[in-house]
Amino acid sequence: MSEHAHPAPVGGDILTKPFKIILAIFGLGAVLILWRYATGLGSVTALNDGYPWGIWIAFDVVAGTALACGGYAVAILCYILNKGEYHPLVRPAVLTSALGYSVAAVAIAVDVGRYWNLYLAALPWKWNLNSVLLEVALCVMSYIVVLWIEMSPAFMEVWKDGKQPFLRRASQSAYPIVNKALIWILALGILLPTMHQSSLGSVFLVSTTKLHKLWHTPLLPLLFLISCIALGYAAVVFEATLSSIAFKKVRETKMLASLSGVMAIVLAIYLGIRFLDLIFRGRLGLMFKPDLYALFFWIEVVLFAAPALMLMSKASRASAGNQFRAAILMMLAGVLYRFDVYLIGYNPGAGWSYFPSIPEMLITFGVVSLEIMAYIYIVKRFPVLAGGTATSSPR
């Protein structure tokens, strides 16, 4: 842990050249979102009756929320396993989670055909109690609120001494209340992702004839949950490395080495369950068939196994470069696994195909750009990142 463990605003100009480039990408995506709302899904997407879910669900929502599980994963270590040494990672992890889940909500609003009916999810008398997606919707909506409440002390620490009378008075009144209630908020912040991340796997339990047998298993909820925890740790390492370079902050290499060790254990558990499941179901032969399904399966397995092997020894975990490279591979593995389940391994029948259109991809880039801009603004104006200034990069 660095000597300067207390979070502080990074400071500096917001409208830097990189920020303006990201803003331009977001602007293009925003224009296409308006086009989508004006003309419908058919004009901007390659979706069809066979593939009603495309990249906006597979990446922006399913993979995006898994990548945003850093706050959840670090909270498990800090507050359940009582590993307080990770506490400096909590605020940046919670911020990336809050932003990731918020942009996922934006993606859902863009993806849903009858978006004007989204409010019905909040009306109990309209609920379909047999729907897994209902549980996902309610948990995600609740978790977004929980995450921003968890982040609120960072905002109120600035506002309670600020020049805006309303924000100053409101923050001075709310700050002690939120601090007292934070333990219950944190408990919800651990419960809710456990529910909906596993449920994102449960969605495809009914696809017994459409999802390839290399991925279809009753253990889908468990595999989605375990992999999202590893993804959360990887995202924390990735974010910590990039922020230390971009904002010239001291990198918590020793702490991230310890976190990488936890990530390697989670990866080993995931891979063990994955292969044991295939063995007990008699499906090992499928991975050796000369088809695209087997190819994507092995790419996925290699991406999961490589970071586990890279982080196996204490010496390799101590390398900032190894930590960063392993985190990237882990993120790619988790994203590919979700793509394999939701798109690549899914076969609705003969005559159907899907590949995202250019507007679909540009809208996705725009949504991600919104998340990056929000992150930059918040860390520059509010106490999120800990550590003194320094120049460091992974080697």
Coordinates of C-alpha atoms in Angstrom, one line a residue:
M1 CA 0.0 0.0 0.0
S2 CA 1.3 3.4 -0.8
E3 CA 1.9 6.1 1.9
H4 CA -0.7 8.3 0.3
A5 CA -3.6 5.9 0.7
H6 CA -6.3 8.6 1.2
P7 CA -8.3 9.2 -2.0
A8 CA -8.0 12.6 -3.6
P9 CA -9.1 14.3 -6.8
V10 CA -6.7 14.0 -9.6
G11 CA -7.4 17.6 -10.8
G12 CA -6.4 19.1 -14.2
D13 CA -8.3 20.1 -17.3
I14 CA -11.3 18.0 -18.4
L15 CA -11.2 18.9 -22.1
T16 CA -7.9 17.5 -23.1
K17 CA -7.1 16.3 -26.6
P18 CA -7.8 12.6 -25.8
F19 CA -11.1 13.6 -24.0
K20 CA -12.2 15.5 -27.1
I21 CA -11.5 12.5 -29.3
I22 CA -13.6 10.3 -27.0
L23 CA -16.3 13.0 -27.0
A24 CA -16.4 12.9 -30.8
I25 CA -16.8 9.1 -30.8
F26 CA -19.6 9.5 -28.3
G27 CA -21.2 12.2 -30.4
L28 CA -21.3 9.9 -33.4
G29 CA -22.9 7.1 -31.3
A30 CA -25.4 9.6 -29.9
V31 CA -26.5 10.6 -33.4
L32 CA -27.0 6.9 -34.3
I33 CA -29.0 6.3 -31.1
L34 CA -31.3 9.2 -32.1
W35 CA -31.6 7.6 -35.6
R36 CA -32.5 4.3 -34.0
Y37 CA -35.2 5.9 -31.9
A38 CA -36.5 7.8 -34.9
T39 CA -36.6 4.9 -37.4
G40 CA -36.6 1.7 -35.3
L41 CA -34.2 -1.2 -34.7
G42 CA -34.4 -2.5 -38.2
S43 CA -32.7 0.5 -39.7
V44 CA -29.5 0.3 -37.6
T45 CA -29.1 -3.3 -36.5
A46 CA -28.7 -6.7 -38.1
L47 CA -31.1 -8.3 -35.6
N48 CA -33.7 -10.8 -36.8
D49 CA -36.3 -13.3 -35.5
G50 CA -33.6 -15.9 -35.1
Y51 CA -31.2 -13.6 -33.3
P52 CA -33.3 -11.0 -31.4
W53 CA -30.3 -10.3 -29.1
G54 CA -27.1 -9.0 -30.6
I55 CA -24.0 -7.2 -29.6
W56 CA -25.8 -4.7 -27.4
I57 CA -26.9 -7.5 -25.1
A58 CA -23.9 -9.8 -25.5
F59 CA -21.3 -7.1 -25.0
D60 CA -22.9 -4.0 -23.6
V61 CA -25.0 -5.8 -21.0
V62 CA -23.9 -9.4 -20.4
A63 CA -20.1 -8.9 -20.8
G64 CA -20.2 -5.2 -19.8
T65 CA -21.8 -5.9 -16.4
A66 CA -19.4 -8.8 -15.8
L67 CA -16.5 -6.4 -16.5
A68 CA -18.1 -4.0 -14.1
C69 CA -18.0 -6.5 -11.2
G70 CA -14.8 -5.1 -9.8
G71 CA -16.7 -3.4 -6.9
Y72 CA -18.5 -6.7 -6.2
A73 CA -15.3 -8.8 -6.3
V74 CA -13.2 -6.4 -4.2
A75 CA -16.1 -6.0 -1.7
I76 CA -16.0 -9.8 -1.2
L77 CA -12.4 -9.6 -0.2
C78 CA -12.7 -6.5 2.0
Y79 CA -16.0 -7.0 3.8
I80 CA -16.6 -10.8 3.7
L81 CA -13.0 -12.2 3.9
N82 CA -11.9 -9.1 6.0
K83 CA -8.9 -8.4 3.8
G84 CA -8.7 -4.7 4.6
E85 CA -5.4 -4.2 2.7
Y86 CA -7.5 -3.9 -0.5
H87 CA -9.5 -1.0 0.8
P88 CA -7.7 1.6 -1.4
L89 CA -9.0 -0.3 -4.4
V90 CA -12.7 -0.1 -3.3
R91 CA -13.6 3.4 -4.5
P92 CA -12.2 3.1 -8.1
A93 CA -13.6 -0.4 -8.3
V94 CA -17.1 0.8 -7.2
L95 CA -16.9 3.7 -9.6
T96 CA -16.1 1.5 -12.6
S97 CA -19.0 -0.8 -11.5
A98 CA -21.4 2.1 -11.2
L99 CA -20.5 3.4 -14.6
G100 CA -20.5 0.0 -16.2
Y101 CA -23.9 -0.9 -14.9
S102 CA -25.3 2.5 -15.8
V103 CA -24.2 2.3 -19.4
A104 CA -25.6 -1.2 -19.6
A105 CA -28.9 0.3 -18.6
V106 CA -28.5 2.8 -21.5
A107 CA -27.8 -0.1 -23.8
I108 CA -30.9 -2.0 -22.7
A109 CA -33.0 1.1 -23.3
V110 CA -31.6 1.3 -26.9
D111 CA -31.9 -2.4 -27.5
V112 CA -35.5 -2.9 -26.4
G113 CA -38.0 -2.6 -29.2
R114 CA -40.8 -1.1 -27.1
Y115 CA -38.7 1.0 -24.9
W116 CA -41.7 3.0 -23.8
N117 CA -42.8 0.0 -21.8
L118 CA -39.6 -0.3 -19.7
Y119 CA -41.3 1.4 -16.7
L120 CA -43.6 -1.7 -16.4
A121 CA -40.6 -3.6 -14.8
A122 CA -41.1 -1.4 -11.7
L123 CA -44.8 -2.2 -11.4
P124 CA -45.3 -5.4 -9.2
W125 CA -48.8 -6.1 -10.7
K126 CA -47.2 -6.4 -14.1
W127 CA -44.5 -8.9 -13.2
N128 CA -44.1 -12.3 -14.7
L129 CA -42.9 -14.2 -11.6
N130 CA -41.7 -17.1 -13.7
S131 CA -39.3 -15.0 -15.7
V132 CA -35.5 -15.1 -15.0
L133 CA -35.2 -11.8 -16.9
L134 CA -37.5 -10.2 -14.3
E135 CA -35.1 -11.1 -11.5
V136 CA -32.2 -9.7 -13.7
A137 CA -34.0 -6.5 -14.4
L138 CA -35.0 -5.9 -10.8
C139 CA -31.5 -6.8 -9.4
V140 CA -29.7 -4.6 -12.0
M141 CA -31.9 -1.6 -11.4
S142 CA -31.5 -2.0 -7.6
Y143 CA -27.7 -2.5 -7.9
I144 CA -27.3 0.7 -10.0
V145 CA -28.9 2.6 -7.1
V146 CA -26.8 0.8 -4.5
L147 CA -23.6 1.5 -6.4
W148 CA -24.2 5.2 -6.6
I149 CA -25.1 5.3 -2.9
E150 CA -21.8 3.5 -2.2
M151 CA -20.0 6.2 -4.3
S152 CA -22.0 9.1 -2.7
P153 CA -19.5 9.8 0.1
A154 CA -16.8 10.7 -2.5
F155 CA -19.2 13.3 -3.9
M156 CA -20.4 14.6 -0.5
E157 CA -16.8 15.0 0.7
V158 CA -16.4 17.7 -1.9
W159 CA -19.9 19.1 -1.9
K160 CA -20.2 19.6 1.9
D161 CA -17.4 22.2 1.8
G162 CA -18.4 23.6 -1.6
K163 CA -19.8 26.9 -2.8
Q164 CA -23.2 25.6 -3.8
P165 CA -25.6 26.2 -0.9
F166 CA -28.1 23.5 -1.7
L167 CA -25.4 20.8 -2.3
R168 CA -23.5 21.9 0.8
R169 CA -26.5 21.7 3.1
A170 CA -27.8 18.4 1.6
S171 CA -24.3 16.8 1.8
Q172 CA -23.8 17.9 5.4
S173 CA -27.1 16.4 6.4
A174 CA -26.8 13.2 4.3
Y175 CA -23.2 12.4 4.9
P176 CA -23.5 11.0 8.4
I177 CA -26.7 9.1 7.5
V178 CA -25.1 7.4 4.5
N179 CA -22.0 6.5 6.5
K180 CA -24.2 4.8 9.2
A181 CA -26.2 2.9 6.6
L182 CA -23.2 1.9 4.5
I183 CA -22.9 -1.5 6.0
W184 CA -26.4 -2.5 4.9
I185 CA -25.8 -0.9 1.5
L186 CA -22.6 -2.9 1.1
A187 CA -24.5 -6.1 2.0
L188 CA -26.9 -5.4 -0.8
G189 CA -24.0 -4.6 -3.1
I190 CA -22.7 -8.2 -2.5
L191 CA -26.1 -9.9 -2.6
L192 CA -27.5 -8.4 -5.8
P193 CA -24.7 -9.2 -8.2
T194 CA -24.6 -12.8 -6.9
M195 CA -28.2 -13.1 -7.9
H196 CA -28.3 -11.4 -11.3
Q197 CA -24.9 -12.5 -12.6
S198 CA -25.8 -16.2 -12.0
S199 CA -29.2 -15.5 -13.5
L200 CA -27.6 -14.2 -16.8
G201 CA -26.4 -17.8 -17.1
S202 CA -29.8 -19.2 -16.1
V203 CA -31.4 -17.4 -19.1
F204 CA -29.9 -20.1 -21.4
L205 CA -30.8 -23.1 -19.4
V206 CA -34.0 -23.4 -21.5
S207 CA -32.0 -23.5 -24.8
T208 CA -31.4 -27.2 -24.6
T209 CA -31.6 -27.7 -28.4
K210 CA -30.2 -24.3 -29.5
L211 CA -27.1 -23.8 -27.4
H212 CA -24.2 -26.0 -28.3
K213 CA -23.4 -28.8 -25.8
L214 CA -19.9 -27.4 -25.2
W215 CA -21.7 -24.5 -23.4
H216 CA -25.1 -25.8 -22.4
T217 CA -25.0 -27.2 -18.8
P218 CA -27.1 -26.9 -15.6
L219 CA -24.0 -25.3 -14.2
L220 CA -24.3 -22.2 -16.4
P221 CA -25.4 -20.0 -13.4
L222 CA -22.4 -21.1 -11.4
L223 CA -19.9 -20.7 -14.2
F224 CA -21.2 -17.2 -15.0
L225 CA -20.9 -16.2 -11.3
I226 CA -17.4 -17.6 -10.9
S227 CA -16.1 -16.1 -14.1
C228 CA -17.6 -12.7 -13.3
I229 CA -15.6 -12.6 -10.0
A230 CA -12.4 -13.3 -11.9
L231 CA -13.4 -10.7 -14.5
G232 CA -14.0 -8.2 -11.7
Y233 CA -10.5 -8.7 -10.3
A234 CA -9.0 -8.4 -13.8
A235 CA -10.9 -5.2 -14.5
V236 CA -9.5 -3.7 -11.2
V237 CA -5.9 -4.5 -12.2
F238 CA -6.6 -3.1 -15.7
E239 CA -8.2 0.1 -14.4
A240 CA -5.5 0.6 -11.7
T241 CA -2.7 0.2 -14.3
L242 CA -4.2 2.6 -16.9
S243 CA -5.2 5.2 -14.3
S244 CA -1.7 5.1 -12.8
I245 CA -0.2 5.8 -16.3
A246 CA -2.8 8.4 -17.4
F247 CA -2.9 10.4 -14.2
K248 CA 0.7 9.7 -13.1
K249 CA -0.3 8.0 -9.9
V250 CA 1.7 5.6 -7.8
R251 CA 0.7 2.1 -8.8
E252 CA -0.2 -0.3 -6.0
T253 CA 1.9 -3.1 -7.5
K254 CA 2.3 -5.1 -4.3
M255 CA -1.4 -5.0 -3.6
L256 CA -2.3 -5.8 -7.1
A257 CA 0.1 -8.8 -7.0
S258 CA -1.8 -10.1 -4.0
L259 CA -5.1 -9.5 -5.9
S260 CA -3.7 -11.3 -9.0
G261 CA -3.0 -14.3 -6.8
V262 CA -6.7 -14.4 -5.8
M263 CA -7.6 -14.1 -9.5
A264 CA -5.4 -17.1 -10.4
I265 CA -7.2 -19.2 -7.8
V266 CA -10.6 -18.3 -9.1
L267 CA -9.5 -19.1 -12.6
A268 CA -8.3 -22.5 -11.6
I269 CA -11.6 -23.2 -9.8
Y270 CA -13.5 -22.1 -12.9
L271 CA -11.5 -24.3 -15.3
G272 CA -11.7 -27.3 -13.0
I273 CA -15.5 -27.1 -12.9
R274 CA -15.7 -26.5 -16.6
F275 CA -13.7 -29.6 -17.6
L276 CA -15.2 -31.8 -14.9
D277 CA -18.7 -30.9 -16.1
L278 CA -17.8 -31.8 -19.7
I279 CA -16.2 -35.1 -18.5
F280 CA -19.2 -36.2 -16.4
R281 CA -21.6 -35.3 -19.3
G282 CA -19.6 -37.3 -21.8
R283 CA -19.0 -34.2 -24.0
L284 CA -15.2 -34.2 -24.2
G285 CA -15.3 -35.5 -27.8
L286 CA -17.1 -32.3 -28.9
M287 CA -14.0 -30.2 -28.2
F288 CA -12.0 -32.2 -30.8
K289 CA -14.5 -32.0 -33.7
P290 CA -13.1 -30.0 -36.7
D291 CA -15.7 -27.2 -36.5
L292 CA -15.9 -23.5 -35.4
Y293 CA -17.5 -24.4 -32.1
A294 CA -14.5 -26.5 -31.0
L295 CA -12.2 -23.7 -32.3
F296 CA -13.9 -21.0 -30.2
F297 CA -14.0 -23.4 -27.2
W298 CA -10.2 -23.8 -27.3
I299 CA -9.6 -20.1 -27.8
E300 CA -11.7 -19.5 -24.8
V301 CA -9.9 -22.2 -22.7
V302 CA -6.4 -20.9 -23.7
L303 CA -7.5 -17.3 -22.7
F304 CA -8.7 -18.6 -19.3
A305 CA -5.7 -20.8 -18.7
A306 CA -2.9 -18.4 -19.8
P307 CA -3.4 -15.8 -17.0
A308 CA -3.8 -18.6 -14.4
L309 CA -0.4 -20.0 -15.5
M310 CA 1.2 -16.5 -15.7
L311 CA 0.2 -15.7 -12.2
M312 CA 1.0 -19.1 -10.7
S313 CA 4.3 -18.1 -9.0
K314 CA 4.9 -15.3 -6.6
A315 CA 7.7 -13.9 -8.7
S316 CA 5.6 -13.6 -11.8
R317 CA 2.7 -12.0 -9.9
A318 CA 5.2 -9.3 -8.6
S319 CA 5.7 -8.1 -12.2
A320 CA 3.4 -5.1 -13.1
G321 CA 3.7 -6.2 -16.7
N322 CA 2.6 -9.7 -16.0
Q323 CA -0.3 -8.5 -13.9
F324 CA -1.5 -6.2 -16.7
R325 CA -1.1 -8.8 -19.5
A326 CA -2.9 -11.4 -17.4
A327 CA -5.7 -9.0 -16.7
I328 CA -6.2 -8.3 -20.4
L329 CA -6.3 -12.0 -21.2
M330 CA -8.7 -12.7 -18.4
M331 CA -11.0 -9.9 -19.6
L332 CA -10.9 -11.3 -23.2
A333 CA -11.6 -14.8 -21.9
G334 CA -14.7 -13.7 -19.9
V335 CA -16.1 -11.6 -22.7
L336 CA -15.6 -14.5 -25.2
Y337 CA -17.3 -17.0 -22.9
R338 CA -20.3 -14.7 -22.7
F339 CA -20.2 -14.2 -26.5
D340 CA -20.0 -18.0 -27.0
V341 CA -23.1 -18.6 -24.9
Y342 CA -25.2 -15.7 -26.1
L343 CA -24.2 -15.6 -29.8
I344 CA -21.5 -18.0 -31.2
G345 CA -22.7 -21.2 -29.6
Y346 CA -26.3 -20.3 -30.1
N347 CA -28.0 -21.8 -33.2
P348 CA -31.6 -20.9 -33.7
G349 CA -32.0 -23.1 -36.7
A350 CA -31.3 -23.2 -40.4
G351 CA -31.5 -20.0 -42.4
W352 CA -30.6 -17.6 -39.5
S353 CA -27.4 -15.7 -39.2
Y354 CA -26.2 -12.6 -37.4
F355 CA -23.2 -10.3 -37.5
P356 CA -23.4 -6.8 -36.0
S357 CA -24.0 -3.9 -38.4
I358 CA -21.6 -0.9 -38.5
P359 CA -24.2 1.3 -36.7
E360 CA -24.5 -1.3 -34.0
M361 CA -20.8 -1.3 -33.4
L362 CA -20.5 2.5 -33.5
I363 CA -23.3 2.8 -31.0
T364 CA -21.4 0.4 -28.7
F365 CA -18.3 2.5 -29.1
G366 CA -20.3 5.5 -28.2
V367 CA -21.7 3.9 -25.1
V368 CA -18.2 2.9 -24.0
S369 CA -17.0 6.4 -24.7
L370 CA -19.6 7.8 -22.4
E371 CA -18.4 5.6 -19.6
I372 CA -14.8 6.6 -20.1
M373 CA -15.7 10.3 -20.2
A374 CA -17.7 10.0 -17.0
Y375 CA -14.8 8.2 -15.3
I376 CA -12.3 10.9 -16.3
Y377 CA -14.5 13.7 -15.1
I378 CA -15.3 12.0 -11.7
V379 CA -11.7 11.1 -10.8
K380 CA -10.5 14.6 -11.7
R381 CA -13.1 16.3 -9.6
F382 CA -13.8 13.9 -6.7
P383 CA -11.6 11.8 -4.3
V384 CA -11.6 8.4 -5.9
L385 CA -8.0 7.4 -6.6
A386 CA -5.5 6.9 -3.9
G387 CA -1.7 7.2 -4.1
G388 CA 0.8 10.0 -4.7
T389 CA 2.0 11.2 -8.1
A390 CA 4.6 9.2 -9.9
T391 CA 5.3 7.8 -13.4
S392 CA 5.1 4.1 -13.7
S393 CA 4.2 1.7 -16.5
P394 CA 3.9 -2.1 -16.7
R395 CA 7.1 -3.8 -17.9

